[in-house]
Amino acid sequence: MATHPDNLRARLEDRADLLEATRLRYRALRGMLAAFFWKERVRSQFELLLEVARTQPEVDATLAALKRRAAAEGWPASAAPMKLMREVERLREDVRRVAFKRLPAEGRPATLGEALLKLEETVLEAGPLLGRHIWARAVELLPRNLPELRAACAAAEVFEHVFKRPAPEGVLPFTVEEAEALQRALPLAETALAALWQRLEHFDTRGQVKGFLLARASRAPQRVPRSGPELLLHVAFWRGVAWARLRALLEERLAPVVPADAEVPALLAWLAAREGRSECGAEPRMGGPGLFAPEAPGTQPPTRRLRGDDSRTGGSVGLRGVGVEVAGEVRLLACEAFGEGRAGLFELAAQLAALSRERPVGTWDEETAWARLWNAAQRARDEQGEDVERLRDALRLFILLRGQGQTPARLFSPERARVPTAEIGADAGSAVKDLPALVHAARAAAWRGR
């Protein structure tokens, strides 16, 4: 039974909006490509060209599906949806014909979408007819609807959300959930920006546009970005802010170990979980969870709710580099960025930095702290490199300085030093390379210093 014409529009659902928008785009694009100065017309409407190319596979699939449905259900030829489909098909053929006409016969693409992208490259490589100012050229080279620019803007939105707000000193400016967003945003921003700069290098052979934008990339945006170059500068600025803040935070928490850029995303969620920054808004305890201040009986800190199957708060399922709770401590798991030994090295550095920086709050189990140091050193005992040497030097320094007092509030602080004796200097053992052995010697020095 044929469907009533009044109901055909409803049967198309949202595909009617797609076809009507495509009809308008095809008409405008056909006029641009048929003009005498078609390159100049296209140059001023790159966004339209890219939008048609981007949606072309969806339009082709929609037309094919609707034609099959119309034939199966017997839609009348005089119905408005049928007229719309026929008109869109006719305009598509017109655009295909004129687009292929503007391309050389050799190496012509097979589909309309590929042909439009080829036209974009042809126009950009030809350059403007009478020359343009640098900013106008940048607008041509960076249409707002470039997929890479959209991806970069999505990453910049995360950076701005996290790092634009003020944060108390000594506290991570992001929660576990925001750390997960940063894990995705950091590599996305790097990949997208690299593609955008490469695009500028490819089409701007003299390098004027890229140099012009790079000189302004560190300036804070003064208004809401609208054009493609403004969006690129917005992304570059907040990407720079994010990396500067993250490097400072990591230096404070992991010194003397310096993580590589590729390792940073996997460390963020672990640090946030370790300091208790969950979506419940709990404040972190100084020195990290479980290091200094066990909770009162019957209570648990936010980080101790982390489990391997709890992706919501940063368990090993949901976040790369965050492990399960082990003996009251959030462990750092090996991942693609670093292996088991490197993860242990980060854990050891975080423990040393916390014990050097913060004062214990409440009841504190010193043996537990030394046991965690030793366990982390066991994981990292086979690691080599400058980071390992710096950690060894930090442990040897403590052995030489060894703390004093009944409560070692700052185990690795030179402020608690006394003049070293020959016996202590012998314990330092410059020839000792094994990290667990150095931790054991440091513990013995701390006990002798009481």
XYZ file of C-alpha atoms in Angstrom:
450
model
C 0.000 0.000 0.000
C 1.312 3.413 -0.947
C 2.060 5.857 1.841
C -0.017 9.038 1.951
C 1.994 12.032 0.698
C 1.321 13.941 3.919
C 3.144 11.254 5.884
C 6.201 11.021 3.662
C 7.861 14.036 5.226
C 7.619 12.450 8.654
C 9.019 9.173 7.277
C 12.185 10.985 6.164
C 12.849 12.104 9.765
C 16.136 14.018 10.129
C 17.286 12.977 6.667
C 15.024 15.638 5.183
C 17.058 18.320 6.957
C 20.270 16.803 5.595
C 18.942 16.778 2.028
C 17.630 20.343 2.212
C 20.935 21.631 3.595
C 22.786 19.690 0.902
C 20.570 21.192 -1.800
C 21.508 24.724 -0.700
C 25.208 23.832 -0.514
C 25.172 22.217 -3.943
C 23.593 25.301 -5.493
C 26.178 27.629 -3.972
C 29.068 25.307 -4.863
C 27.898 24.855 -8.449
C 27.858 28.623 -8.934
C 31.328 28.996 -7.442
C 32.924 26.308 -9.585
C 31.208 27.496 -12.768
C 32.406 31.103 -12.384
C 35.210 32.527 -14.561
C 37.395 33.399 -11.530
C 36.407 30.198 -9.793
C 39.631 29.899 -7.809
C 39.056 33.269 -6.162
C 35.450 32.321 -5.407
C 36.527 29.019 -3.875
C 39.303 30.766 -1.951
C 36.737 32.855 -0.107
C 34.480 29.835 0.651
C 36.793 27.037 1.701
C 34.523 26.169 4.613
C 31.639 25.424 2.227
C 33.894 23.251 0.076
C 35.106 21.263 3.096
C 31.611 20.884 4.527
C 30.290 19.416 1.288
C 33.281 17.070 1.059
C 32.857 15.987 4.682
C 29.138 15.194 4.390
C 29.261 13.683 0.904
C 29.528 10.016 2.012
C 26.533 10.485 4.317
C 24.539 12.190 1.550
C 25.297 9.379 -0.923
C 24.280 6.725 1.593
C 21.076 8.608 2.461
C 20.009 8.993 -1.157
C 20.643 5.318 -1.876
C 18.694 4.198 1.219
C 15.733 6.482 0.490
C 15.536 5.340 -3.123
C 15.350 1.726 -2.012
C 12.693 2.550 0.571
C 10.654 4.613 -1.900
C 10.681 1.748 -4.395
C 9.719 -0.811 -1.740
C 6.880 1.289 -0.269
C 5.641 2.762 -3.526
C 6.079 6.445 -2.781
C 4.276 8.604 -5.405
C 6.547 10.511 -7.791
C 4.650 13.747 -7.162
C 5.369 13.718 -3.396
C 7.569 16.504 -2.031
C 10.224 14.122 -0.624
C 10.580 12.436 -4.013
C 11.008 15.831 -5.697
C 13.618 16.775 -3.087
C 15.601 13.575 -3.711
C 15.504 14.049 -7.471
C 16.653 17.646 -7.199
C 19.521 16.762 -4.869
C 20.621 13.990 -7.250
C 20.527 16.376 -10.200
C 22.526 19.030 -8.350
C 25.025 16.396 -7.248
C 25.663 15.426 -10.856
C 26.036 19.106 -11.827
C 28.601 19.672 -9.064
C 30.428 16.464 -9.998
C 30.621 17.481 -13.635
C 31.940 20.983 -12.991
C 34.344 19.801 -10.272
C 35.875 17.150 -12.538
C 36.111 19.771 -15.279
C 38.367 21.902 -13.030
C 40.735 19.012 -12.353
C 43.313 17.572 -14.763
C 42.294 14.337 -16.454
C 45.265 12.471 -15.010
C 44.840 11.293 -11.458
C 41.211 12.333 -11.207
C 39.562 11.031 -7.992
C 36.758 8.507 -8.184
C 34.290 10.173 -5.824
C 32.886 13.676 -5.512
C 34.162 14.126 -1.959
C 37.729 13.292 -2.978
C 37.432 15.593 -5.984
C 36.430 18.522 -3.776
C 39.386 17.934 -1.462
C 41.645 17.788 -4.501
C 40.202 21.112 -5.648
C 41.061 22.622 -2.277
C 44.692 21.530 -2.656
C 44.810 22.873 -6.217
C 43.565 26.313 -5.181
C 45.808 26.596 -2.139
C 48.920 25.498 -4.022
C 48.219 28.030 -6.777
C 48.231 30.900 -4.265
C 46.217 34.135 -4.514
C 45.969 35.885 -7.887
C 46.984 39.377 -6.786
C 48.614 38.605 -3.442
C 47.097 38.872 0.029
C 48.075 40.100 3.439
C 49.420 37.442 5.783
C 46.331 37.304 8.005
C 44.006 36.928 5.017
C 46.218 34.139 3.737
C 46.064 32.462 7.147
C 42.268 32.585 7.056
C 42.348 30.882 3.668
C 44.696 28.137 4.845
C 42.837 27.429 8.088
C 39.076 27.071 7.533
C 37.179 26.807 10.798
C 35.697 23.407 9.963
C 38.990 21.580 9.440
C 38.764 18.256 11.338
C 42.204 18.818 12.864
C 41.201 22.284 14.064
C 38.027 20.937 15.629
C 39.993 18.254 17.456
C 42.516 20.810 18.698
C 39.722 23.076 19.951
C 38.175 20.182 21.881
C 41.510 19.600 23.621
C 41.968 23.322 24.331
C 38.545 23.414 25.965
C 39.767 20.841 28.501
C 42.979 22.780 29.166
C 41.129 26.052 29.668
C 38.571 24.445 31.975
C 41.245 22.928 34.223
C 43.969 25.576 34.276
C 42.049 28.830 33.977
C 40.588 28.634 37.486
C 42.742 29.461 40.526
C 44.104 26.545 42.549
C 45.467 26.549 46.121
C 49.231 26.237 46.393
C 50.469 22.695 46.754
C 47.204 21.125 45.555
C 46.646 19.461 42.205
C 44.351 21.677 40.095
C 42.404 18.707 38.711
C 40.395 15.753 39.970
C 40.693 12.145 38.849
C 37.888 12.676 36.348
C 39.572 15.788 34.924
C 42.872 13.907 34.797
C 41.177 11.331 32.578
C 40.071 14.152 30.257
C 43.620 15.531 30.244
C 44.959 12.083 29.336
C 42.886 12.194 26.168
C 43.375 15.894 25.455
C 47.187 16.043 25.624
C 47.983 13.578 22.806
C 44.975 14.830 20.834
C 46.276 18.405 20.976
C 49.798 17.360 19.994
C 48.602 15.353 16.991
C 46.127 17.985 15.811
C 48.550 20.906 16.166
C 51.283 18.978 14.364
C 48.883 18.359 11.473
C 47.867 22.028 11.353
C 51.441 23.313 11.337
C 52.296 20.767 8.644
C 49.358 22.012 6.587
C 50.695 25.550 6.805
C 54.169 24.400 5.774
C 52.747 22.522 2.805
C 50.693 25.354 1.319
C 52.688 28.365 2.558
C 56.035 27.533 1.016
C 57.607 30.866 2.021
C 56.788 30.237 5.672
C 55.341 33.685 6.289
C 52.019 32.531 7.705
C 53.525 29.947 10.051
C 56.146 32.374 11.325
C 53.498 35.050 11.828
C 51.295 32.719 13.884
C 54.153 31.160 15.872
C 55.252 34.618 17.004
C 51.789 35.167 18.476
C 51.128 31.694 19.875
C 52.238 32.588 23.417
C 49.972 35.640 23.705
C 46.853 35.327 25.828
C 43.666 35.554 23.722
C 41.925 38.909 24.141
C 38.572 37.945 22.641
C 36.501 34.952 21.678
C 38.179 33.280 18.657
C 36.107 33.212 15.488
C 38.347 32.642 12.469
C 40.565 29.634 11.868
C 43.848 31.411 12.752
C 42.310 32.771 15.958
C 41.235 29.273 16.932
C 44.740 27.959 16.258
C 46.299 30.688 18.421
C 43.760 29.959 21.159
C 44.685 26.267 21.116
C 48.437 26.952 21.036
C 48.217 29.309 24.025
C 46.256 26.949 26.273
C 48.371 24.001 25.228
C 51.442 25.966 26.338
C 49.787 26.893 29.638
C 48.833 23.268 30.278
C 52.346 21.946 29.700
C 53.956 24.673 31.817
C 51.635 23.983 34.747
C 51.978 20.222 34.434
C 55.776 20.317 34.317
C 55.839 22.449 37.477
C 53.462 20.087 39.260
C 55.421 17.009 38.238
C 58.718 18.563 39.251
C 57.309 19.273 42.711
C 55.953 15.742 43.159
C 58.486 13.568 41.319
C 61.843 15.332 41.660
C 64.538 14.296 40.968
C 62.922 12.062 38.315
C 61.964 13.948 35.153
C 59.190 12.221 33.140
C 59.230 12.409 29.354
C 56.376 14.175 27.584
C 54.959 10.850 26.414
C 54.836 9.624 30.018
C 53.000 12.640 31.453
C 49.398 11.699 30.486
C 49.673 8.306 32.193
C 50.926 9.915 35.425
C 48.193 12.497 35.892
C 45.344 10.232 36.982
C 47.650 8.312 39.312
C 48.780 11.510 41.021
C 45.195 12.746 41.350
C 44.066 9.399 42.800
C 47.094 9.317 45.090
C 46.237 12.735 46.532
C 42.570 11.973 46.907
C 41.232 14.331 44.216
C 37.980 12.589 43.249
C 34.726 13.939 41.925
C 33.310 14.077 45.461
C 35.425 17.203 45.979
C 37.465 15.907 48.926
C 40.604 17.841 49.713
C 43.887 15.937 49.435
C 45.963 15.213 52.473
C 49.473 16.601 52.509
C 52.059 14.129 51.334
C 49.630 11.855 49.489
C 47.096 9.283 50.654
C 48.207 6.670 53.091
C 51.678 8.123 53.674
C 51.259 10.034 56.885
C 47.728 10.181 58.234
C 45.657 7.017 58.482
C 42.002 7.788 59.005
C 39.979 7.181 62.122
C 38.496 3.673 62.464
C 35.512 3.102 60.252
C 36.424 5.825 57.739
C 38.202 5.699 54.394
C 39.795 8.422 52.295
C 38.529 8.978 48.743
C 41.527 7.171 47.208
C 40.884 4.008 49.189
C 37.608 3.633 47.378
C 39.548 3.121 44.162
C 39.361 -0.425 42.863
C 40.504 -2.088 39.708
C 36.951 -2.216 38.387
C 36.049 1.368 39.340
C 36.627 3.366 36.199
C 34.570 6.274 37.533
C 37.159 7.281 40.109
C 40.310 6.208 38.340
C 40.667 2.433 38.674
C 42.857 0.473 36.335
C 39.960 -0.159 33.955
C 39.104 3.477 33.324
C 42.471 5.271 33.363
C 45.821 4.423 31.874
C 48.617 4.188 34.428
C 46.425 4.028 37.562
C 46.429 0.791 39.502
C 44.453 -0.765 42.281
C 44.823 -0.052 45.967
C 47.607 -2.134 47.520
C 48.072 -1.945 51.297
C 46.311 1.393 51.467
C 48.233 2.902 48.557
C 47.256 3.592 44.930
C 49.864 1.825 42.800
C 51.097 2.976 39.418
C 50.721 0.244 36.822
C 52.906 -0.285 33.782
C 51.356 0.930 30.520
C 52.298 1.711 26.929
C 54.277 4.790 27.967
C 56.511 3.051 30.525
C 57.230 -0.398 31.900
C 57.174 -1.962 35.346
C 60.598 -0.672 36.385
C 59.880 2.869 35.283
C 56.563 2.804 37.161
C 58.429 1.760 40.293
C 60.883 4.601 39.740
C 58.022 7.118 39.667
C 56.551 5.611 42.832
C 59.914 5.821 44.599
C 60.394 9.435 43.514
C 56.890 10.372 44.686
C 57.501 8.771 48.094
C 60.848 10.542 48.489
C 59.399 13.896 47.457
C 56.465 13.539 49.848
C 58.671 12.525 52.777
C 61.024 15.401 52.020
C 58.330 18.027 51.672
C 55.447 17.358 54.051
C 55.049 16.989 57.793
C 53.102 13.979 59.084
C 49.567 14.695 60.257
C 48.102 12.602 63.082
C 49.232 9.068 63.768
C 51.975 7.982 61.400
C 53.459 4.541 60.817
C 57.087 5.082 59.936
C 57.639 1.405 59.178
C 54.873 1.516 56.592
C 56.518 4.485 54.894
C 59.876 2.695 54.742
C 58.193 -0.487 53.484
C 56.591 1.444 50.618
C 59.920 3.006 49.733
C 61.563 -0.409 49.691
C 58.776 -1.963 47.572
C 59.041 0.849 45.017
C 62.823 0.442 44.959
C 62.381 -3.282 44.325
C 60.258 -2.527 41.257
C 62.836 -0.040 39.944
C 66.021 -1.929 40.839
C 66.814 -2.883 37.222
C 66.290 0.624 35.817
C 69.241 2.624 34.496
C 69.771 6.220 33.444
C 70.140 9.735 34.786
C 66.893 9.584 36.776
C 68.142 6.530 38.672
C 71.469 8.210 39.420
C 69.704 11.271 40.802
C 67.557 9.084 43.057
C 70.659 7.282 44.311
C 72.251 10.640 45.087
C 69.155 11.691 47.049
C 69.300 8.517 49.136
C 73.032 8.891 49.726
C 72.491 12.502 50.792
C 69.992 11.375 53.396
C 72.359 8.718 54.683
C 75.026 11.394 55.106
C 72.694 13.902 56.732
C 70.420 11.461 58.604
C 67.575 13.059 60.501
C 67.357 13.758 64.192
C 64.508 13.746 66.700
C 61.940 11.219 67.861
C 59.471 12.031 65.030
C 61.214 12.198 61.632
C 58.837 14.803 60.244
C 61.021 15.575 57.243
C 62.994 12.420 56.580
C 64.946 13.650 53.592
C 65.331 17.329 54.493
C 68.779 18.929 54.863
C 67.211 21.166 57.551
C 67.436 18.227 59.977
C 71.081 17.513 59.233
C 73.927 17.246 61.686
C 77.632 17.002 61.050
C 78.257 13.571 59.487
C 80.667 11.208 61.181
C 83.088 8.805 59.575
C 80.763 5.908 60.449
C 77.832 7.508 58.672
C 79.956 8.470 55.707
C 80.997 4.858 55.367
C 77.363 3.802 55.309
C 76.672 6.049 52.340
C 78.756 3.734 50.194
C 79.249 5.612 46.946
C 79.838 2.252 45.264
C 76.372 0.968 46.214
C 74.127 0.950 43.138
C 71.209 -1.184 44.257
C 68.195 1.003 45.069
C 66.668 -1.375 47.676
C 70.040 -1.553 49.432
C 70.247 2.235 49.544
C 66.717 2.456 50.978
C 67.689 -0.089 53.639
C 70.815 1.934 54.477
C 68.740 5.120 54.690
C 66.329 3.462 57.105
C 69.233 2.293 59.270
C 70.692 5.808 59.268
C 67.330 7.254 60.337
C 67.113 4.874 63.291
C 70.701 5.636 64.348
C 69.915 9.351 64.229
C 67.339 9.170 67.007
